[in-house]
Structure formats: C-alpha cells, structure tokens
Coordinates of C-alpha atoms in Angstrom, one line a residue:
Chain A
M23 CA 0.0 0.0 0.0
S24 CA 1.4 3.3 -1.0
I25 CA 0.7 6.7 0.5
L26 CA 1.0 10.2 -0.9
V27 CA 3.3 12.7 0.7
Y28 CA 0.2 14.9 0.8
D29 CA -1.4 12.4 3.3
I30 CA 1.4 12.8 5.9
A31 CA 3.1 16.2 5.3
H32 CA 2.7 19.8 4.3
A33 CA 5.1 21.7 2.0
R34 CA 6.2 25.2 1.0
A35 CA 8.4 26.3 -2.0
G36 CA 10.8 29.2 -2.2
D37 CA 13.2 30.4 -4.9
K38 CA 16.7 31.8 -5.2
G39 CA 17.9 32.3 -8.7
N40 CA 17.4 29.1 -10.7
T41 CA 17.1 27.0 -7.6
S42 CA 13.9 25.9 -5.9
N43 CA 13.8 24.8 -2.3
I44 CA 10.9 22.9 -1.0
S45 CA 10.3 22.1 2.7
V46 CA 8.3 19.0 3.6
T47 CA 7.0 18.8 7.2
A48 CA 5.4 15.7 8.7
Y49 CA 2.2 16.2 10.7
D50 CA 3.2 13.6 13.3
A51 CA 5.9 11.2 14.4
A52 CA 4.6 8.2 12.3
G53 CA 4.5 10.4 9.2
W54 CA 8.0 11.6 10.0
E55 CA 9.3 8.0 10.1
V56 CA 8.0 7.3 6.6
L57 CA 9.1 10.6 5.3
H58 CA 12.6 10.3 6.7
R59 CA 13.0 6.8 5.3
E60 CA 11.3 7.1 1.9
L61 CA 11.4 10.6 0.7
T62 CA 15.0 10.5 -0.6
A63 CA 16.7 13.0 -2.8
E64 CA 16.7 10.4 -5.5
R65 CA 13.0 9.9 -5.3
V66 CA 12.4 13.6 -5.4
L67 CA 14.7 14.1 -8.4
A68 CA 12.8 11.3 -10.3
H69 CA 9.5 13.1 -9.7
F70 CA 11.0 16.4 -10.9
R71 CA 13.0 15.0 -13.7
H72 CA 10.8 16.6 -16.4
L73 CA 11.7 20.0 -15.0
T74 CA 15.3 19.7 -14.1
P75 CA 18.4 17.4 -14.4
G76 CA 19.1 18.2 -10.8
P77 CA 21.0 17.9 -8.6
V78 CA 18.8 17.6 -5.5
R79 CA 20.2 18.0 -2.0
R80 CA 18.2 16.9 1.1
Y81 CA 18.7 18.5 4.6
E82 CA 17.1 16.9 7.7
L83 CA 15.6 18.8 10.7
P84 CA 14.3 15.9 12.8
Q85 CA 13.4 18.1 15.7
L86 CA 10.9 19.8 13.4
R87 CA 10.0 16.6 11.6
A88 CA 11.0 18.5 8.4
L89 CA 13.1 17.9 5.3
N90 CA 14.4 20.6 3.1
F91 CA 15.0 19.8 -0.5
V92 CA 17.2 22.1 -2.6
I93 CA 16.5 21.5 -6.3
E94 CA 18.9 23.1 -8.7
N95 CA 18.1 24.3 -12.2
A96 CA 14.4 23.9 -11.6
L97 CA 13.2 27.4 -12.5
G98 CA 13.7 27.8 -16.2
G99 CA 16.7 30.1 -15.7
G100 CA 15.4 31.8 -12.6
V101 CA 12.6 34.2 -11.8
T102 CA 14.0 37.1 -13.7
R103 CA 14.3 35.4 -17.1
S104 CA 12.1 32.4 -16.9
L105 CA 9.3 32.0 -19.5
A106 CA 7.2 30.0 -17.1
I107 CA 3.8 31.2 -16.0
D108 CA 5.0 30.6 -12.4
P109 CA 8.6 31.8 -12.6
H110 CA 9.0 31.6 -8.8
G111 CA 8.0 27.9 -8.8
K112 CA 5.7 28.7 -5.9
S113 CA 3.4 25.9 -7.1
L114 CA 6.1 23.3 -7.0
S115 CA 5.2 22.4 -3.4
A116 CA 2.0 20.9 -4.8
L117 CA 4.1 18.7 -7.1
M118 CA 6.1 17.5 -4.1
L119 CA 2.9 16.4 -2.3
T120 CA 1.9 14.2 -5.2
I121 CA 4.9 11.8 -4.7
A122 CA 3.8 8.3 -3.8
L123 CA 5.7 6.5 -1.0
P124 CA 5.7 2.9 0.2
G125 CA 3.5 2.8 3.2
H126 CA 4.2 2.2 6.9
N127 CA 4.6 -1.5 6.7
E128 CA 6.5 -1.9 3.4
G129 CA 10.2 -2.4 3.4
Q130 CA 10.2 -3.9 6.9
A131 CA 10.9 -7.5 7.8
A132 CA 7.8 -9.6 7.9
Chain B
M6 CA 19.3 53.4 25.8
A7 CA 19.3 50.2 27.9
R8 CA 15.9 48.6 27.4
D9 CA 14.8 45.2 28.5
K10 CA 12.4 44.4 25.7
I11 CA 11.2 45.7 22.3
R12 CA 8.4 44.7 20.0
I13 CA 9.0 44.9 16.3
G14 CA 6.2 44.4 13.8
C15 CA 6.2 43.7 10.1
G16 CA 4.2 46.1 8.0
A17 CA 4.9 44.8 4.5
G18 CA 6.6 41.8 3.0
F19 CA 6.9 42.9 -0.7
A20 CA 6.5 46.1 -2.7
D21 CA 2.8 45.6 -3.4
D22 CA 1.9 43.9 -0.2
R23 CA -1.5 44.7 1.3
I24 CA -1.7 48.0 3.2
P25 CA -4.6 47.5 5.6
P26 CA -2.9 44.8 7.7
G27 CA 0.1 47.1 8.0
V28 CA -2.2 49.9 9.4
E29 CA -3.8 47.3 11.7
I30 CA -0.6 46.2 13.2
V31 CA 0.4 49.8 13.8
E32 CA -2.9 50.6 15.5
K33 CA -3.3 47.4 17.5
G34 CA 0.1 45.8 17.8
D35 CA 1.5 48.0 20.6
L36 CA 4.8 48.2 18.6
D37 CA 8.1 50.0 19.3
Y38 CA 9.3 49.5 15.7
L39 CA 7.8 48.7 12.4
A40 CA 9.8 47.3 9.5
M41 CA 8.6 47.1 5.9
E42 CA 10.4 45.0 3.4
C43 CA 9.5 46.0 -0.1
L44 CA 12.5 45.2 -2.4
A45 CA 12.7 42.0 -4.3
E46 CA 15.9 40.9 -6.1
R47 CA 15.4 42.6 -9.4
T48 CA 13.0 45.5 -8.5
I49 CA 15.9 47.7 -7.6
A50 CA 17.1 47.4 -11.2
R51 CA 13.8 48.7 -12.5
E52 CA 13.9 51.6 -9.9
T53 CA 17.4 52.4 -11.1
L54 CA 16.1 52.9 -14.6
D55 CA 13.3 55.1 -13.3
R56 CA 15.9 57.3 -11.6
A57 CA 17.9 57.5 -14.8
K58 CA 14.9 59.0 -16.5
D59 CA 13.9 61.3 -13.6
P60 CA 16.5 61.9 -10.9
S61 CA 13.8 62.6 -8.3
K62 CA 12.4 59.1 -8.8
G63 CA 13.8 55.6 -8.2
Y64 CA 12.1 54.8 -4.9
T65 CA 9.4 52.1 -4.6
P66 CA 6.4 53.4 -6.6
V67 CA 3.9 52.5 -3.8
L68 CA 5.9 54.6 -1.3
L69 CA 3.5 57.5 -0.9
E70 CA 0.3 55.5 -0.9
R71 CA 1.8 53.1 1.8
M72 CA 3.3 55.9 3.9
E73 CA 0.2 58.1 3.8
A74 CA -1.6 55.2 5.5
I75 CA 1.2 54.1 7.9
M76 CA 3.1 57.2 9.0
P77 CA 0.4 59.1 10.7
P78 CA -0.8 56.4 13.1
A79 CA 2.8 55.2 13.6
L80 CA 4.3 58.6 14.5
K81 CA 1.3 59.4 16.7
R82 CA 2.2 56.3 18.8
G83 CA 5.9 56.9 18.8
I84 CA 6.6 53.8 16.6
K85 CA 9.9 54.1 14.7
I86 CA 9.8 52.9 11.1
V87 CA 12.5 51.3 9.0
T88 CA 11.9 50.5 5.3
N89 CA 13.9 49.7 2.2
M90 CA 11.3 51.6 0.0
G91 CA 14.2 54.0 -0.8
A92 CA 15.2 51.4 -3.4
A93 CA 17.5 53.1 -5.9
N94 CA 17.0 56.6 -4.4
P95 CA 16.6 56.6 -0.6
M96 CA 17.2 60.3 -0.3
G97 CA 14.7 61.0 -3.1
A98 CA 12.2 58.9 -1.1
A99 CA 12.9 60.9 2.1
K100 CA 12.5 64.2 0.2
V101 CA 9.2 63.3 -1.4
L102 CA 7.9 62.1 1.9
R103 CA 8.8 65.5 3.5
Q104 CA 6.8 67.2 0.8
H105 CA 3.7 65.2 1.5
A106 CA 3.9 64.4 5.2
P107 CA 2.6 67.8 6.4
D108 CA -0.6 67.1 4.5
W109 CA -1.0 63.8 6.3
G110 CA -0.7 65.5 9.7
C111 CA 3.0 64.7 10.2
P112 CA 4.8 68.1 10.1
D113 CA 7.6 67.1 12.6
Y114 CA 9.7 64.0 12.3
T115 CA 13.3 63.2 11.7
C116 CA 14.5 60.9 8.9
A117 CA 17.8 59.2 8.5
V118 CA 18.8 57.9 5.1
V119 CA 21.1 54.9 4.4
Q120 CA 23.4 55.4 1.5
G121 CA 26.3 53.4 0.1
D122 CA 24.7 50.2 -1.2
E123 CA 25.0 51.4 -4.8
V124 CA 28.2 49.9 -6.2
T125 CA 28.1 50.1 -10.0
S126 CA 31.4 52.0 -10.2
I127 CA 33.0 49.3 -8.1
M128 CA 31.7 46.7 -10.5
R129 CA 33.1 48.6 -13.5
A130 CA 36.5 48.7 -11.8
H131 CA 36.5 45.0 -11.1
P132 CA 35.4 43.1 -14.3
E133 CA 37.4 40.1 -13.1
L134 CA 35.0 39.3 -10.2
P135 CA 33.5 35.8 -10.6
L136 CA 29.7 35.5 -10.8
M137 CA 28.4 33.3 -8.0
E138 CA 26.0 31.5 -10.3
D139 CA 28.5 30.1 -12.8
G140 CA 32.0 31.4 -12.0
A141 CA 32.2 33.4 -15.2
P142 CA 33.8 36.9 -15.0
L143 CA 31.5 39.8 -14.3
E144 CA 32.9 41.5 -17.4
S145 CA 30.4 40.0 -19.9
L146 CA 27.5 41.6 -18.0
L147 CA 29.0 45.1 -17.6
P148 CA 27.9 46.5 -21.0
R149 CA 24.3 45.5 -20.1
M150 CA 24.4 46.4 -16.4
A151 CA 21.4 48.2 -15.1
S152 CA 22.2 48.3 -11.4
A153 CA 24.5 46.9 -8.8
N154 CA 23.7 47.0 -5.1
A155 CA 25.3 45.5 -2.0
Y156 CA 23.2 43.9 0.7
L157 CA 24.0 46.1 3.7
G158 CA 23.6 44.8 7.2
A159 CA 21.8 45.7 10.4
D160 CA 24.7 47.9 11.7
I161 CA 23.9 50.8 9.4
V162 CA 20.2 50.5 10.2
A163 CA 21.1 50.7 13.9
E164 CA 23.3 53.7 13.2
G165 CA 20.3 55.4 11.5
F166 CA 18.2 55.0 14.7
S167 CA 21.1 56.1 16.9
T168 CA 20.6 59.6 15.4
G169 CA 17.2 59.7 17.1
A170 CA 15.4 59.3 13.8
D171 CA 11.8 58.4 13.7
L172 CA 12.2 57.0 10.2
V173 CA 15.1 55.2 8.6
I174 CA 14.9 54.8 4.8
T175 CA 17.3 52.5 3.1
G176 CA 18.0 51.1 -0.4
R177 CA 19.4 47.5 -0.5
V178 CA 19.7 46.0 3.0
A179 CA 19.4 42.3 3.7
D180 CA 15.8 41.5 4.6
P181 CA 16.4 40.1 8.1
S182 CA 18.8 43.0 8.8
L183 CA 15.9 45.5 8.6
F184 CA 14.6 43.7 11.8
L185 CA 17.9 43.1 13.5
G186 CA 18.9 46.8 13.2
P187 CA 16.4 48.0 15.8
M188 CA 17.6 45.2 18.1
L189 CA 21.2 46.3 17.8
H190 CA 20.2 49.9 18.4
A191 CA 17.9 49.2 21.4
F192 CA 20.1 46.7 23.2
G193 CA 23.6 47.6 22.1
W194 CA 24.4 44.1 20.9
S195 CA 27.8 43.7 19.3
Y196 CA 29.0 41.8 16.3
G197 CA 30.9 39.4 18.7
D198 CA 27.6 38.4 20.3
F199 CA 26.8 35.5 17.9
Q200 CA 24.0 34.0 20.0
R201 CA 22.0 37.2 20.1
L202 CA 22.7 38.0 16.4
A203 CA 21.5 34.5 15.5
N204 CA 18.2 34.9 17.4
G205 CA 17.6 38.3 16.0
T206 CA 18.4 37.2 12.5
L207 CA 16.1 34.2 12.9
A208 CA 13.3 36.6 14.0
G209 CA 13.9 38.8 11.1
H210 CA 13.9 35.9 8.7
L211 CA 10.6 34.7 10.0
L212 CA 8.9 38.1 9.9
E213 CA 10.2 39.5 6.6
C214 CA 7.5 38.0 4.4
S215 CA 4.6 39.4 6.5
G216 CA 1.6 37.1 6.3
Q217 CA 3.6 34.1 5.3
L218 CA 4.2 33.5 9.0
T219 CA 0.7 34.0 10.1
G220 CA -1.3 31.6 7.8
G221 CA -0.7 33.0 4.4
C222 CA 0.6 30.5 1.8
F223 CA -0.7 27.7 4.1
A224 CA -4.4 27.0 3.9
D225 CA -5.7 23.8 2.2
P226 CA -9.4 23.4 2.7
G227 CA -10.3 20.3 4.7
K228 CA -6.6 19.6 5.4
K229 CA -4.9 22.7 6.8
E230 CA -7.5 25.3 8.0
V231 CA -6.7 28.9 8.6
E232 CA -9.2 31.0 10.6
D233 CA -10.4 34.1 8.9
L234 CA -7.8 34.1 6.1
A235 CA -9.4 37.1 4.6
G236 CA -8.5 39.1 7.8
L237 CA -4.9 37.8 7.9
G238 CA -2.9 39.8 10.4
Y239 CA 0.8 40.6 10.1
P240 CA 3.5 39.2 12.5
L241 CA 5.4 40.8 15.3
A242 CA 8.3 39.7 17.5
D243 CA 8.9 40.4 21.2
V244 CA 12.7 40.5 21.7
W245 CA 14.4 40.7 25.0
A246 CA 17.9 42.2 25.6
D247 CA 19.2 38.7 26.5
G248 CA 18.2 37.5 23.0
R249 CA 15.0 35.7 23.8
V250 CA 12.4 35.9 21.1
E251 CA 8.7 35.2 20.9
V252 CA 6.7 35.7 17.7
S253 CA 3.0 36.6 17.6
K254 CA 0.6 38.6 15.4
T255 CA -1.7 41.6 15.5
P256 CA -4.2 40.9 18.4
G257 CA -7.7 40.1 17.1
S258 CA -6.6 39.6 13.5
G259 CA -7.2 36.6 11.3
G260 CA -4.8 33.9 10.4
R261 CA -2.8 31.4 12.5
L262 CA 0.7 31.4 13.9
D263 CA 1.9 28.1 15.3
V264 CA 4.7 25.6 15.0
A265 CA 3.5 24.5 11.6
T266 CA 3.5 28.0 10.0
C267 CA 6.8 28.8 11.7
T268 CA 8.4 25.6 10.4
E269 CA 7.3 26.4 6.8
Q270 CA 8.5 29.9 7.0
L271 CA 11.8 29.0 8.6
L272 CA 12.8 26.9 5.6
Y273 CA 11.3 29.4 3.1
E274 CA 14.1 30.4 0.6
M275 CA 16.6 28.6 2.8
H276 CA 19.2 26.2 1.4
D277 CA 21.6 24.7 3.9
P278 CA 19.9 25.4 7.2
S279 CA 23.2 25.2 9.0
A280 CA 24.6 28.1 7.0
Y281 CA 22.2 30.9 6.3
I282 CA 24.4 33.8 5.4
T283 CA 23.4 37.4 6.1
P284 CA 25.7 40.5 6.3
D285 CA 25.4 40.2 10.1
C286 CA 26.2 36.6 10.9
V287 CA 26.0 33.0 9.6
L288 CA 22.9 31.7 11.1
D289 CA 22.8 28.0 11.9
A290 CA 19.1 27.2 12.0
S291 CA 19.5 23.4 11.8
G292 CA 18.7 23.0 15.5
V293 CA 15.9 25.5 15.8
T294 CA 12.8 24.5 17.7
F295 CA 9.5 26.2 18.2
R296 CA 7.4 26.1 21.4
Q297 CA 3.7 27.1 21.3
I298 CA 3.3 29.1 24.4
G299 CA -0.2 30.6 23.8
K300 CA -2.7 31.1 21.0
D301 CA -0.8 32.5 18.0
R302 CA 2.3 32.9 20.1
V303 CA 5.5 30.9 19.6
A304 CA 8.9 31.0 21.4
L305 CA 12.1 30.4 19.3
D306 CA 15.0 28.3 20.6
G307 CA 18.1 26.6 19.3
A308 CA 19.4 29.1 16.8
R309 CA 23.2 29.3 16.7
G310 CA 25.4 32.0 15.1
K311 CA 28.8 32.1 13.6
P312 CA 30.8 35.3 12.7
R313 CA 29.7 37.4 9.7
T314 CA 31.7 36.8 6.5
A315 CA 34.4 39.2 5.2
T316 CA 32.3 40.0 2.1
Y317 CA 29.1 41.7 1.0
K318 CA 26.9 40.1 -1.6
V319 CA 26.1 42.3 -4.6
V320 CA 23.2 41.7 -6.9
V321 CA 23.9 43.0 -10.4
G322 CA 20.8 43.7 -12.6
Y323 CA 21.4 43.6 -16.3
F324 CA 19.3 43.7 -19.5
D325 CA 18.7 40.2 -21.0
G326 CA 16.6 40.8 -24.1
Y327 CA 12.9 40.8 -24.4
M328 CA 10.0 38.4 -23.6
G329 CA 6.8 38.3 -25.6
S330 CA 3.8 36.2 -24.8
G331 CA 0.1 35.6 -25.5
E332 CA -2.8 33.3 -24.7
M333 CA -5.8 31.9 -26.4
G334 CA -8.7 29.8 -25.1
F335 CA -10.4 26.7 -26.6
S336 CA -13.3 24.8 -25.2
G337 CA -15.7 22.0 -25.8
I338 CA -15.3 18.9 -28.0
N339 CA -11.7 18.5 -29.4
A340 CA -10.5 21.6 -27.5
V341 CA -7.0 20.3 -26.9
A342 CA -6.4 19.3 -30.5
R343 CA -7.5 22.7 -31.7
A344 CA -5.2 24.4 -29.1
K345 CA -2.3 22.2 -30.3
L346 CA -3.1 23.2 -34.0
G347 CA -3.1 26.8 -32.9
I348 CA 0.4 26.4 -31.4
E349 CA 1.7 24.9 -34.6
V350 CA 0.2 27.7 -36.7
V351 CA 1.7 30.4 -34.5
K352 CA 5.2 28.8 -34.6
E353 CA 5.0 28.4 -38.3
R354 CA 3.9 31.9 -38.9
L355 CA 6.7 33.3 -36.8
R356 CA 9.2 31.1 -38.7
R357 CA 7.9 32.2 -42.1
R358 CA 8.4 35.8 -41.0
G359 CA 12.0 35.0 -40.4
L360 CA 11.8 35.5 -36.6
S361 CA 13.8 33.4 -34.3
Y362 CA 14.0 33.0 -30.5
E363 CA 16.6 31.8 -28.0
E364 CA 13.9 30.0 -26.1
M365 CA 10.2 29.4 -26.6
R366 CA 7.9 27.9 -24.0
I367 CA 4.5 26.3 -24.8
D368 CA 1.9 25.7 -22.1
L369 CA -1.6 24.3 -22.1
I370 CA -3.1 26.1 -19.2
G371 CA -5.4 23.7 -17.3
M372 CA -3.2 20.8 -18.3
N373 CA 0.5 21.4 -17.8
S374 CA 1.2 25.1 -17.4
L375 CA 2.6 24.8 -13.9
H376 CA 4.5 21.5 -13.5
A377 CA 2.5 18.5 -14.5
N378 CA 4.6 15.5 -15.8
V379 CA 3.4 13.0 -18.3
S380 CA 2.3 10.5 -15.7
S381 CA -0.1 13.0 -14.2
L382 CA -2.0 13.7 -17.4
A383 CA -5.7 13.5 -16.6
P384 CA -8.6 13.2 -19.0
E385 CA -9.0 16.2 -21.3
P386 CA -10.4 19.2 -19.6
Y387 CA -13.6 21.0 -20.9
D388 CA -11.5 24.1 -21.7
V389 CA -7.9 24.8 -22.2
R390 CA -5.8 27.9 -22.8
L391 CA -2.7 27.8 -25.0
R392 CA 0.1 30.1 -23.9
I393 CA 3.2 30.8 -25.9
A394 CA 6.1 32.8 -24.4
A395 CA 9.5 33.4 -26.0
R396 CA 12.7 35.2 -25.3
T397 CA 14.8 37.1 -27.8
T398 CA 17.2 40.0 -28.1
D399 CA 14.9 41.5 -30.8
K400 CA 12.1 43.6 -29.4
K401 CA 10.0 43.3 -32.6
A402 CA 10.3 39.6 -32.6
A403 CA 9.1 39.5 -29.0
E404 CA 6.2 41.7 -29.9
A405 CA 5.2 39.3 -32.7
V406 CA 4.6 36.4 -30.4
G407 CA 1.5 37.8 -28.6
A408 CA 0.3 39.4 -31.9
E409 CA 0.3 36.1 -33.7
V410 CA -1.4 34.3 -30.8
R411 CA -4.1 36.9 -30.7
S412 CA -4.7 36.7 -34.5
L413 CA -5.8 33.1 -33.9
H414 CA -9.2 34.6 -33.2
M415 CA -9.7 35.2 -36.9
Q416 CA -7.1 33.1 -38.6
G417 CA -6.7 30.0 -36.4
P418 CA -8.7 26.9 -35.6
T419 CA -12.4 27.1 -35.0
G420 CA -13.8 28.4 -31.7
A421 CA -10.7 30.4 -30.5
G422 CA -11.8 32.8 -27.8
G423 CA -10.6 35.0 -25.1
G424 CA -7.2 35.9 -26.6
I425 CA -4.7 38.1 -24.9
N426 CA -1.6 39.7 -26.3
F427 CA 0.6 40.4 -23.4
G428 CA 3.0 42.3 -25.6
A429 CA 6.8 42.4 -25.1
R430 CA 8.6 43.4 -22.0
Q431 CA 12.3 44.1 -21.4
I432 CA 13.9 41.5 -19.2
L433 CA 16.0 42.6 -16.3
A434 CA 17.9 39.6 -15.0
V435 CA 20.1 39.4 -12.0
K436 CA 23.4 37.7 -11.0
S437 CA 25.5 38.0 -7.9
V438 CA 29.1 38.6 -6.9
L439 CA 30.9 38.8 -3.5
I440 CA 33.1 41.8 -2.7
P441 CA 35.3 42.6 0.3
R442 CA 33.5 44.5 3.0
E443 CA 36.1 47.3 2.9
W444 CA 35.1 48.3 -0.6
V445 CA 31.7 49.4 0.6
K446 CA 31.1 52.5 2.6
P447 CA 27.6 52.6 4.1
E448 CA 26.7 55.9 5.6
I449 CA 23.9 57.8 7.3
V450 CA 22.8 61.1 5.8
M451 CA 20.1 63.0 7.6
E452 CA 17.3 64.3 5.4
K453 CA 16.7 67.9 6.5
A454 CA 13.3 69.7 6.2
A455 CA 13.5 72.2 3.4

C-alpha cells in the first residue's frame, strides 16, 4: 500500500535564482518516520526530472520533523528570465505532495 | 538606551503587499518598531532605470500610498519605522515624503537615510570578479548592467536609529537586517555576540514575508485550515535584551501562527539550514525549535550563530533581451487538439516571418502550465488555454509572439476565444558577486526639512 506525501506532510516552496527549495514537514511522528525513510533526494529528483536534471540535496531537521530539498536548475533560468507562467515555482510544493511513497509496513521485515 | 524588551512588527513583505494589515498592526500591535520589506531581487534594477529617467524618482512606486496610511498612526504612537522603499533613491524617497507628510498631519519628524549600497562604479572597476551563479567573470555583464547594489547589514540601520530618527529609509539592505537593526540599536548588541545575532536574524527571517508567517501561503481546505484568512494579520516579535524571542501577530486579526506555520517559513528560501548567510552573521538554524506558548504565540529556541563573513553580496541587474507572450482559449469537443493546432500555426507563422527565438515555451493552461509531468496527465479538460512565451534580443520579434497568438481569433482553428496579447517586456535579469567589505562605505545622511 502506498501513500502520498500529501497524506502525511505539508510543504512550502521558495526560490533563489534558478534553484527551488521545498520544505516538507510531517504532521506527526509516524509520518516523519515514513518521510525520513522514503522521501529520498533520488525519489524527489525522479519526480521532478521533467523540470530539471538536478542535482537535488536533502537536509534533515528531525526536531521539526522536516526535510528541506534544494532542487537546482528547476526554475527555467530563474525568476527574472524564466518564460514560465509561475517563474518563482511557488506551485512546486504541490508537485512534491503528489509523490507516492511505500506505506508504513513496506520495506520492513515480515 | 538600555531597554529590556522591544516589540517589532512587520508592516509589509513585498512592494505591493496589502496595506490594511500594515495599518492594523500599527494601530493594535503595541509596537516599538515597524519594519517594511519592499525590495525583491530585481525590483531595484527597475527603480534604477526610473531614476535614470527622472533623478527625483527611483524609490518604490507605492511609497507615498503606503506611507500616507502608515506614517500618521505610527508617528502618533511613537513607533519608529524602517523600510527599504528607498530602493534606488533613498534620499529621493525621504524628500518626497517630506513634501507630502505635512498634508498627512506629520509636520515634525526626523528621517535618516542609508546610503552606500549602490556599487556600479566598483563593478566597473573589477570586471574580473567571478559570478556566484557560474563562476564566469562579471565582465560580460558590464555592457548590459542596469544596477548593482550590495546587501548592507543591520549595523547601518542601527546607526540610523542612533541619530534619534523616527524614520530610517534604506536602499538595499538584507531583509532580516531590517529587523535586526532595531535590536542592535535598542540593546547595544555587538558583532561578537553570535547567539543574540542569530536569534535576532532568525526573528527577522521569520517576519520579513509578512503574512507568510501568520497563515498565508498555508491554507488547504479540509486539510490545513486557517481561521479568517481574509482578515490575515501581520506578524510581530517580542525581543528581550538577552536575545530571547517570541513571535505573535496583531491581536484580534485573522490567520494562524503556530509551530507548523513557523516551520514552513523557517525553511522558506533557505538552502543549507546550518549556513544561512546574512551580512550580520552566519545563522545555523539546523537545531531551531518552536514552542507554542499561547494562541498565536511561539517561542524560538536553538538558533546558533557564527561570525559574519568578510564579504558583502552584490546583486547585479542587467538587460537580458525581451520576452513576448500571448494566450488563447479553446473549449468543448476536441478543444485540446485545436489548441495544439493553434500552437503549430503560430510557430510556423513566426518562422515564415524569419523571426527566431533563443527560447520558446508552450503551455496548455489547465493541463500542464505549472508543473505536470506525463504520468499525471488526466482526461482532457472542458476548456484549455494555450500560452506561448518566447525570449529574444529583438524587441520586434518579441512583440510578434503575442500578436500572432491573438490573431488566432480570426485566422486560427475554429472556436478560438478570449485571446490576450501580453506584448513584449524588457527582461531585467540578476546575477551576484561577492566583494570585500572594505570596498563598501555605508553611511547615514540626515534628510533635512527644506
């Protein structure tokens, strides 16, 4: 059974130049456990691959149950010259929340 | 000036931010200081061009409208104001305020102006400086340079208040420094006091985007509720001399301020949380915690600070050609196919006119305009808008994009409606360099009543 990041976490996107950063914060401890284990930089890059070749870096803030993803080359050249309708990539937080993750019981020994 | 505690409110988080919540926090927030952050990365380049056309201009265009609403209630209460609405002409902003303030019932006040952020001549003298984005030398941008401004720190803001000024008007100052400045002034914190600098910088970082700390950019109906989002209030910080900080918002206002909103805003526009560099310190926010200590009141803990760097960051604005765009709507049966035909027609017409573009972007609004990927394609929508945007160094070629899209009304596929030609706009792009601190000479100049 897979779950969506949306089901266990909330997110916010910010921009600096051609780099997007998206924070993902779990609602509770159980959600954090899944998030921390499954929402890897590789998985995020795979989901954003149509927008950017990467790289993606992941920072962990366990005391806040939060991850911070820094996604380079994701903003069409940056807010000032991007041709995108959302040059800041403010809406990219919504894309992050559509990532499907293996659920609580997967990946553990039976 | 030994005070035990001050309260700083945020009155604006971007140039065109909503004014009524700014007035509300002045009237009901029991503030000592109000900071208004109104200068995005590239806006100062635009303001520099305004000043080139008219030497009295170059400040944030909304300055007078905002200050007419904010200054009278703030000065009446003894609230001191700091804002970067001076943009490319802080003294010009101070002078135009002086012309109008008497009509607003503010005949007597003192205003300190921060100067020295403008560094275009330093850029011209150092074409060898490497750009932070790609390491290439600055030289290639110089012929197209529109502006260059160093991000000044809280020290010059504090110096402005030390004159006794009611109002400190700046150009480019780092956003959190607008908030840290009043703390340095009120408490006499030094640049060796890393812990307090870190706490104050963290507070400034949380407050600088106004309503984004208090429930803006947060609500998701049925999932994340925000009470009275329409009446969203702006945030404030109570700061003690020992560096303790609690954040809250205008009493009685809408919105919400809790651990969740603080966590989202902490990481907003932050890369490595252990090294958030400002002109005042290197903030290590990786261990920050938030404690809910009351309704809409949160205490900050765990920030750590390292010494400020030996450099100032400079943002260089430069001309980067033109962008043209247009949109057209299609609906009903076969709408998507007709939109796609429209796209091909416009591209072919531009090609036959001999026009070329360095980059062209095609969107189907309602399907993929923001970030959809192929796996998320849903059944076709009832209506869809095609959008074509292109960048080029040729202004006429840029103008042709929207014009050709709009002509699909009469010379495109059937049922094309709601066309818009957005015309062409000149692109002002930005890149950054670091320069040694000693090259920059921030200074305070008092604006004198005429």
